[in-house]
Amino acid sequence: MRDKIMVTQSSMPEFDEYVDEIRDIWDSVWLTNMGTKHRQLQKQLSGLLQVPEVSLFCNGHMALELTLQAFELSGQVITTPYSFASTTHAIVRNNLTPVFCDIREDDYTIDIEKLEALITPKTTAIVPVHVYGNICDNDAIMEIAHKHRLKVIYDAAHAFCVEQNGVNVAAYGDASMFSFHATKVFHTIEGGAVASSEDWLHRKLYQLKNFGIQNEEVVDEIGANAKMNEFQAAMGLCNLRHIYDQIHKRKRAADRYRQHLEGIPGIKLCREKEGVKSNYAYFPVVFDSELLTVDRDAVWQKLKEENIFTRKYFYPLINEFACYRPIYNAAETPVAKKVASSVLCLPIYAELELDVVDEICKIIKGMVLR
Ligand SMILES: *Cc1c(COP(=O)(O)O)cnc(C)c1O
């Protein structure tokens, strides 16, 4: 049997590179609470994301949850059910009510044609998701948000290093959350960041991620503990040196998948958009069971038997989770429901060998082309 192929594999710097990076931590004996490594990473990331400042966190979820808290929102927040659990949980854990908008058929981001009809006097914000690094229709979102005086906080967990016409995705909305989890294109083991040009937001987040402490004697916010530690930041500094090389290698795998799978009736790949620089974070494939004799689950099963572990990502939909199903109806987001039942994310990571991509595609073609 071949070695296991997982859907992703964390990027790792050379062992000695990380050791060199953490040596300073022994010298300073400063392990967390916004130390030198934290500050260095913060500075480098604000350069890369083209924003005046970023706030760093222990993970992406806490970054999003505390950002929503910082805006002191109330009532309803519009988001999509086609995302990771974190997006909706962050809204609900702030005592806000999520309202689910359907997604677009071609790039799985929020469908702005259906968005405005969901706005009520109670709506205070929109949390769109740049799914698989596909950029939302930001101009339309901003126009609607402006008209109805809504905040826009992006879940940009998938969109690190993604650009449109030379503009980094971090430029859009009131704030954008990035995840630096081990499975993401760029990681700090666990970690996350918020990019925003709002000065007050970074000051408030600094406090909220450190228990709401303002100074030694004043605690005036009900904060949490969501700080990024020095070992995480050191991993980030190492991984950042190799990020463009990593993305380039991912592109090679993505191009190879496209060579094999593009144009096969019943197989749908993400459209490559003009002017968009992708990070090749995921390689989603939609299997149209009306045009094929096999469905997504059959492909997932067959690849699993070959020791290749793909992911039904995103399935199930968030509005079908056991914790939300009693309150929501997935039939109200029909496109999301259909995509969730037919999508499969194929393995993609920098060190993925191209002949493994060939092999995966051969198995898929053997199933669908008959
Ligand atoms: C990974 C991810 C998150 C959460 O990030 P963590 O760093 O794992 O907490 C949120 N939203 C989406 C879409 C994600 O993929």
Short mmCIF file of N, CA and C in Angstrom, two decimals, residues 90-216:
data_model
loop_
_atom_site.label_atom_id
_atom_site.label_comp_id
_atom_site.label_asym_id
_atom_site.label_seq_id
_atom_site.Cartn_x
_atom_site.Cartn_y
_atom_site.Cartn_z
N ALA A 90 -18.55 32.34 16.03
CA ALA A 90 -18.03 33.63 16.52
C ALA A 90 -19.16 34.65 16.66
N ILE A 91 -20.13 34.57 15.74
CA ILE A 91 -21.29 35.48 15.79
C ILE A 91 -22.17 35.12 16.98
N VAL A 92 -22.51 33.83 17.10
CA VAL A 92 -23.42 33.37 18.15
C VAL A 92 -22.81 33.57 19.54
N ARG A 93 -21.50 33.35 19.65
CA ARG A 93 -20.85 33.50 20.96
C ARG A 93 -20.76 34.97 21.40
N ASN A 94 -21.09 35.89 20.48
CA ASN A 94 -21.21 37.31 20.84
C ASN A 94 -22.66 37.69 21.10
N ASN A 95 -23.52 36.68 21.29
CA ASN A 95 -24.95 36.93 21.51
C ASN A 95 -25.61 37.65 20.34
N LEU A 96 -25.09 37.41 19.14
CA LEU A 96 -25.69 37.99 17.93
C LEU A 96 -26.41 36.87 17.19
N THR A 97 -27.36 37.26 16.35
CA THR A 97 -28.14 36.26 15.61
C THR A 97 -27.64 36.17 14.17
N PRO A 98 -27.11 35.01 13.77
CA PRO A 98 -26.70 34.88 12.37
C PRO A 98 -27.90 34.75 11.44
N VAL A 99 -27.83 35.41 10.30
CA VAL A 99 -28.85 35.27 9.26
C VAL A 99 -28.09 34.75 8.04
N PHE A 100 -28.53 33.58 7.53
CA PHE A 100 -27.76 32.95 6.46
C PHE A 100 -28.19 33.38 5.07
N CYS A 101 -27.22 33.87 4.32
CA CYS A 101 -27.43 34.24 2.92
C CYS A 101 -26.86 33.13 2.05
N ASP A 102 -27.47 32.89 0.92
CA ASP A 102 -26.98 31.84 0.01
C ASP A 102 -25.68 32.30 -0.67
N ILE A 103 -25.04 31.33 -1.34
CA ILE A 103 -23.76 31.62 -2.01
C ILE A 103 -23.93 31.62 -3.52
N ARG A 104 -22.90 32.14 -4.20
CA ARG A 104 -22.90 32.14 -5.67
C ARG A 104 -22.46 30.77 -6.17
N GLU A 105 -23.03 30.41 -7.30
CA GLU A 105 -22.76 29.10 -7.89
C GLU A 105 -21.31 29.00 -8.40
N ASP A 106 -20.73 30.14 -8.83
CA ASP A 106 -19.42 30.03 -9.49
C ASP A 106 -18.21 30.13 -8.57
N ASP A 107 -18.34 30.84 -7.43
CA ASP A 107 -17.14 30.93 -6.58
C ASP A 107 -17.44 30.68 -5.09
N TYR A 108 -18.69 30.33 -4.78
CA TYR A 108 -19.09 29.92 -3.43
C TYR A 108 -19.03 31.03 -2.37
N THR A 109 -18.88 32.28 -2.81
CA THR A 109 -18.92 33.40 -1.86
C THR A 109 -20.35 33.94 -1.76
N ILE A 110 -20.57 34.85 -0.84
CA ILE A 110 -21.92 35.37 -0.58
C ILE A 110 -22.56 35.94 -1.86
N ASP A 111 -23.83 35.58 -2.08
CA ASP A 111 -24.53 36.03 -3.29
C ASP A 111 -25.14 37.40 -3.03
N ILE A 112 -24.51 38.42 -3.58
CA ILE A 112 -24.96 39.79 -3.29
C ILE A 112 -26.35 40.09 -3.86
N GLU A 113 -26.79 39.28 -4.83
CA GLU A 113 -28.15 39.44 -5.36
C GLU A 113 -29.20 39.08 -4.31
N LYS A 114 -28.82 38.22 -3.38
CA LYS A 114 -29.77 37.76 -2.35
C LYS A 114 -29.54 38.45 -1.01
N LEU A 115 -28.48 39.23 -0.94
CA LEU A 115 -28.06 39.81 0.34
C LEU A 115 -29.01 40.91 0.85
N GLU A 116 -29.35 41.82 -0.01
CA GLU A 116 -30.09 43.00 0.44
C GLU A 116 -31.47 42.65 1.01
N ALA A 117 -32.09 41.61 0.45
CA ALA A 117 -33.43 41.19 0.89
C ALA A 117 -33.41 40.68 2.34
N LEU A 118 -32.23 40.33 2.84
CA LEU A 118 -32.14 39.78 4.21
C LEU A 118 -31.91 40.86 5.26
N ILE A 119 -31.66 42.08 4.80
CA ILE A 119 -31.38 43.17 5.74
C ILE A 119 -32.67 43.64 6.40
N THR A 120 -32.66 43.73 7.72
CA THR A 120 -33.81 44.22 8.50
C THR A 120 -33.32 45.39 9.35
N PRO A 121 -34.23 46.06 10.06
CA PRO A 121 -33.77 47.14 10.95
C PRO A 121 -32.83 46.64 12.05
N LYS A 122 -32.84 45.32 12.29
CA LYS A 122 -31.96 44.76 13.33
C LYS A 122 -30.56 44.40 12.83
N THR A 123 -30.37 44.43 11.51
CA THR A 123 -29.07 44.04 10.96
C THR A 123 -28.00 45.08 11.30
N THR A 124 -26.85 44.61 11.79
CA THR A 124 -25.78 45.55 12.13
C THR A 124 -24.47 45.28 11.39
N ALA A 125 -24.33 44.07 10.85
CA ALA A 125 -23.05 43.75 10.19
C ALA A 125 -23.20 42.63 9.17
N ILE A 126 -22.18 42.53 8.31
CA ILE A 126 -22.06 41.41 7.36
C ILE A 126 -20.71 40.75 7.62
N VAL A 127 -20.71 39.42 7.68
CA VAL A 127 -19.46 38.67 7.81
C VAL A 127 -19.33 37.77 6.57
N PRO A 128 -18.76 38.30 5.48
CA PRO A 128 -18.58 37.49 4.27
C PRO A 128 -17.31 36.65 4.40
N VAL A 129 -17.26 35.56 3.64
CA VAL A 129 -16.12 34.64 3.69
C VAL A 129 -15.48 34.55 2.30
N HIS A 130 -14.17 34.75 2.23
CA HIS A 130 -13.45 34.56 0.95
C HIS A 130 -13.16 33.07 0.80
N VAL A 131 -14.18 32.30 0.43
CA VAL A 131 -14.09 30.84 0.43
C VAL A 131 -13.01 30.31 -0.53
N TYR A 132 -12.17 29.44 -0.04
CA TYR A 132 -11.03 28.86 -0.79
C TYR A 132 -10.10 29.94 -1.34
N GLY A 133 -10.16 31.13 -0.78
CA GLY A 133 -9.35 32.23 -1.31
C GLY A 133 -10.04 32.97 -2.46
N ASN A 134 -11.26 32.53 -2.86
CA ASN A 134 -12.02 33.27 -3.89
C ASN A 134 -12.50 34.58 -3.27
N ILE A 135 -12.19 35.67 -3.94
CA ILE A 135 -12.52 36.98 -3.38
C ILE A 135 -14.00 37.28 -3.56
N CYS A 136 -14.64 37.73 -2.48
CA CYS A 136 -16.05 38.13 -2.54
C CYS A 136 -16.21 39.32 -3.47
N ASP A 137 -17.45 39.61 -3.82
CA ASP A 137 -17.72 40.81 -4.63
C ASP A 137 -17.66 42.03 -3.70
N ASN A 138 -16.43 42.44 -3.39
CA ASN A 138 -16.24 43.45 -2.34
C ASN A 138 -16.90 44.79 -2.65
N ASP A 139 -16.83 45.20 -3.91
CA ASP A 139 -17.41 46.51 -4.25
C ASP A 139 -18.90 46.53 -3.99
N ALA A 140 -19.59 45.47 -4.40
CA ALA A 140 -21.05 45.39 -4.18
C ALA A 140 -21.36 45.30 -2.68
N ILE A 141 -20.56 44.55 -1.95
CA ILE A 141 -20.78 44.42 -0.51
C ILE A 141 -20.62 45.78 0.18
N MET A 142 -19.56 46.50 -0.21
CA MET A 142 -19.30 47.80 0.42
C MET A 142 -20.41 48.80 0.11
N GLU A 143 -20.95 48.70 -1.12
CA GLU A 143 -22.01 49.61 -1.51
C GLU A 143 -23.27 49.37 -0.66
N ILE A 144 -23.62 48.09 -0.50
CA ILE A 144 -24.79 47.73 0.31
C ILE A 144 -24.55 48.11 1.78
N ALA A 145 -23.35 47.83 2.25
CA ALA A 145 -23.03 48.13 3.65
C ALA A 145 -23.12 49.64 3.93
N HIS A 146 -22.62 50.40 2.98
CA HIS A 146 -22.62 51.85 3.12
C HIS A 146 -24.06 52.38 3.17
N LYS A 147 -24.86 51.87 2.25
CA LYS A 147 -26.26 52.30 2.13
C LYS A 147 -27.03 52.02 3.42
N HIS A 148 -26.78 50.87 4.04
CA HIS A 148 -27.55 50.47 5.23
C HIS A 148 -26.77 50.67 6.53
N ARG A 149 -25.64 51.32 6.45
CA ARG A 149 -24.79 51.57 7.62
C ARG A 149 -24.45 50.29 8.39
N LEU A 150 -23.90 49.34 7.67
CA LEU A 150 -23.51 48.07 8.29
C LEU A 150 -21.99 47.95 8.34
N LYS A 151 -21.49 47.27 9.37
CA LYS A 151 -20.06 46.97 9.44
C LYS A 151 -19.79 45.74 8.57
N VAL A 152 -18.60 45.67 7.99
CA VAL A 152 -18.21 44.49 7.21
C VAL A 152 -16.93 43.92 7.79
N ILE A 153 -17.04 42.71 8.33
CA ILE A 153 -15.88 42.04 8.91
C ILE A 153 -15.67 40.74 8.14
N TYR A 154 -14.59 40.68 7.37
CA TYR A 154 -14.35 39.52 6.51
C TYR A 154 -13.72 38.36 7.27
N ASP A 155 -14.22 37.15 6.99
CA ASP A 155 -13.50 35.94 7.35
C ASP A 155 -12.59 35.68 6.16
N ALA A 156 -11.32 36.08 6.33
CA ALA A 156 -10.33 35.93 5.25
C ALA A 156 -9.36 34.80 5.57
N ALA A 157 -9.84 33.83 6.39
CA ALA A 157 -8.99 32.72 6.83
C ALA A 157 -8.33 31.99 5.66
N HIS A 158 -9.02 31.94 4.51
CA HIS A 158 -8.48 31.21 3.35
C HIS A 158 -7.68 32.11 2.41
N ALA A 159 -7.62 33.39 2.70
CA ALA A 159 -7.20 34.32 1.65
C ALA A 159 -5.87 35.02 1.92
N PHE A 160 -5.01 34.41 2.72
CA PHE A 160 -3.71 35.03 3.00
C PHE A 160 -2.90 35.13 1.71
N CYS A 161 -2.40 36.34 1.42
CA CYS A 161 -1.57 36.58 0.23
C CYS A 161 -2.37 36.64 -1.07
N VAL A 162 -3.69 36.69 -0.99
CA VAL A 162 -4.49 36.80 -2.21
C VAL A 162 -4.64 38.28 -2.57
N GLU A 163 -4.46 38.56 -3.85
CA GLU A 163 -4.56 39.95 -4.32
C GLU A 163 -5.47 40.05 -5.53
N GLN A 164 -6.10 41.23 -5.67
CA GLN A 164 -6.90 41.51 -6.87
C GLN A 164 -6.38 42.83 -7.45
N ASN A 165 -5.94 42.79 -8.68
CA ASN A 165 -5.36 43.97 -9.33
C ASN A 165 -4.31 44.65 -8.45
N GLY A 166 -3.47 43.84 -7.82
CA GLY A 166 -2.39 44.36 -7.00
C GLY A 166 -2.79 44.82 -5.61
N VAL A 167 -4.09 44.72 -5.28
CA VAL A 167 -4.56 45.13 -3.96
C VAL A 167 -4.78 43.90 -3.09
N ASN A 168 -4.16 43.88 -1.91
CA ASN A 168 -4.33 42.74 -1.01
C ASN A 168 -5.76 42.69 -0.48
N VAL A 169 -6.31 41.47 -0.30
CA VAL A 169 -7.68 41.33 0.20
C VAL A 169 -7.89 42.04 1.54
N ALA A 170 -6.81 42.20 2.30
CA ALA A 170 -6.91 42.83 3.62
C ALA A 170 -7.40 44.27 3.55
N ALA A 171 -7.39 44.83 2.34
CA ALA A 171 -7.79 46.24 2.18
C ALA A 171 -9.29 46.44 2.32
N TYR A 172 -10.07 45.36 2.20
CA TYR A 172 -11.53 45.53 2.13
C TYR A 172 -12.21 45.48 3.49
N GLY A 173 -13.32 46.18 3.59
CA GLY A 173 -14.15 46.11 4.79
C GLY A 173 -13.57 46.86 5.97
N ASP A 174 -14.24 46.73 7.13
CA ASP A 174 -13.76 47.39 8.34
C ASP A 174 -12.62 46.61 8.97
N ALA A 175 -12.62 45.29 8.75
CA ALA A 175 -11.54 44.45 9.27
C ALA A 175 -11.57 43.10 8.56
N SER A 176 -10.42 42.42 8.53
CA SER A 176 -10.34 41.07 7.96
C SER A 176 -9.59 40.17 8.92
N MET A 177 -10.17 38.97 9.12
CA MET A 177 -9.51 37.98 9.99
C MET A 177 -8.78 36.95 9.14
N PHE A 178 -7.52 36.68 9.50
CA PHE A 178 -6.73 35.63 8.86
C PHE A 178 -6.42 34.54 9.87
N SER A 179 -6.46 33.29 9.42
CA SER A 179 -6.10 32.18 10.30
C SER A 179 -4.71 31.69 9.95
N PHE A 180 -3.90 31.46 10.98
CA PHE A 180 -2.57 30.90 10.79
C PHE A 180 -2.48 29.52 11.41
N HIS A 181 -3.57 28.76 11.28
CA HIS A 181 -3.58 27.38 11.76
C HIS A 181 -2.63 26.52 10.92
N ALA A 182 -2.13 25.45 11.52
CA ALA A 182 -1.16 24.55 10.87
C ALA A 182 -1.58 24.09 9.48
N THR A 183 -2.89 24.05 9.21
CA THR A 183 -3.36 23.56 7.91
C THR A 183 -3.50 24.66 6.87
N LYS A 184 -3.19 25.89 7.25
CA LYS A 184 -3.38 26.99 6.31
C LYS A 184 -2.09 27.26 5.50
N VAL A 185 -2.22 28.05 4.44
CA VAL A 185 -1.09 28.33 3.53
C VAL A 185 0.11 28.90 4.30
N PHE A 186 -0.17 29.82 5.22
CA PHE A 186 0.87 30.36 6.10
C PHE A 186 0.44 30.05 7.52
N HIS A 187 1.35 29.50 8.34
CA HIS A 187 0.92 29.17 9.69
C HIS A 187 1.93 29.55 10.78
N THR A 188 1.40 29.68 11.98
CA THR A 188 2.22 29.92 13.18
C THR A 188 1.89 28.79 14.18
N ILE A 189 1.70 27.58 13.69
CA ILE A 189 1.25 26.38 14.42
C ILE A 189 -0.25 26.54 14.68
N GLU A 190 -0.61 27.37 15.65
CA GLU A 190 -1.96 27.92 15.78
C GLU A 190 -1.74 29.43 15.78
N GLY A 191 -2.69 30.16 15.25
CA GLY A 191 -2.52 31.61 15.28
C GLY A 191 -3.51 32.29 14.38
N GLY A 192 -3.56 33.61 14.50
CA GLY A 192 -4.46 34.37 13.65
C GLY A 192 -4.12 35.85 13.72
N ALA A 193 -4.73 36.62 12.83
CA ALA A 193 -4.49 38.05 12.80
C ALA A 193 -5.72 38.80 12.33
N VAL A 194 -5.79 40.05 12.72
CA VAL A 194 -6.81 40.94 12.20
C VAL A 194 -6.10 42.10 11.52
N ALA A 195 -6.48 42.32 10.26
CA ALA A 195 -5.94 43.44 9.51
C ALA A 195 -7.02 44.51 9.42
N SER A 196 -6.65 45.74 9.67
CA SER A 196 -7.60 46.85 9.58
C SER A 196 -6.81 48.14 9.60
N SER A 197 -7.38 49.17 8.96
CA SER A 197 -6.70 50.46 9.02
C SER A 197 -7.27 51.32 10.14
N GLU A 198 -8.15 50.72 10.97
CA GLU A 198 -8.75 51.45 12.10
C GLU A 198 -7.84 51.36 13.32
N ASP A 199 -7.27 52.49 13.66
CA ASP A 199 -6.36 52.57 14.80
C ASP A 199 -7.02 52.15 16.11
N TRP A 200 -8.24 52.67 16.34
CA TRP A 200 -8.95 52.38 17.59
C TRP A 200 -9.19 50.89 17.76
N LEU A 201 -9.42 50.20 16.61
CA LEU A 201 -9.72 48.76 16.67
C LEU A 201 -8.52 47.99 17.22
N HIS A 202 -7.33 48.33 16.73
CA HIS A 202 -6.14 47.62 17.21
C HIS A 202 -5.89 47.87 18.69
N ARG A 203 -6.14 49.12 19.12
CA ARG A 203 -5.97 49.41 20.55
C ARG A 203 -6.94 48.60 21.39
N LYS A 204 -8.19 48.52 20.91
CA LYS A 204 -9.21 47.78 21.64
C LYS A 204 -8.92 46.28 21.64
N LEU A 205 -8.47 45.75 20.48
CA LEU A 205 -8.16 44.32 20.39
C LEU A 205 -6.99 43.95 21.30
N TYR A 206 -6.03 44.87 21.41
CA TYR A 206 -4.87 44.64 22.29
C TYR A 206 -5.34 44.37 23.72
N GLN A 207 -6.35 45.15 24.10
CA GLN A 207 -6.91 45.02 25.44
C GLN A 207 -7.76 43.76 25.56
N LEU A 208 -8.63 43.54 24.54
CA LEU A 208 -9.56 42.40 24.60
C LEU A 208 -8.83 41.06 24.60
N LYS A 209 -7.67 40.99 23.92
CA LYS A 209 -6.97 39.69 23.90
C LYS A 209 -6.16 39.49 25.18
N ASN A 210 -6.11 40.50 26.01
CA ASN A 210 -5.37 40.40 27.28
C ASN A 210 -6.29 40.74 28.46
N PHE A 211 -7.41 40.03 28.52
CA PHE A 211 -8.35 40.09 29.65
C PHE A 211 -9.06 41.44 29.83
N GLY A 212 -8.93 42.33 28.86
CA GLY A 212 -9.54 43.66 29.02
C GLY A 212 -8.73 44.57 29.93
N ILE A 213 -7.50 44.16 30.21
CA ILE A 213 -6.64 44.96 31.10
C ILE A 213 -6.16 46.21 30.36
N GLN A 214 -6.40 47.38 30.95
CA GLN A 214 -5.90 48.61 30.33
C GLN A 214 -4.52 48.96 30.88
N ASN A 215 -4.40 48.91 32.20
CA ASN A 215 -3.09 49.07 32.81
C ASN A 215 -3.10 48.33 34.15
N GLU A 216 -2.03 48.43 34.90
CA GLU A 216 -1.89 47.61 36.11
C GLU A 216 -3.07 47.69 37.06
#
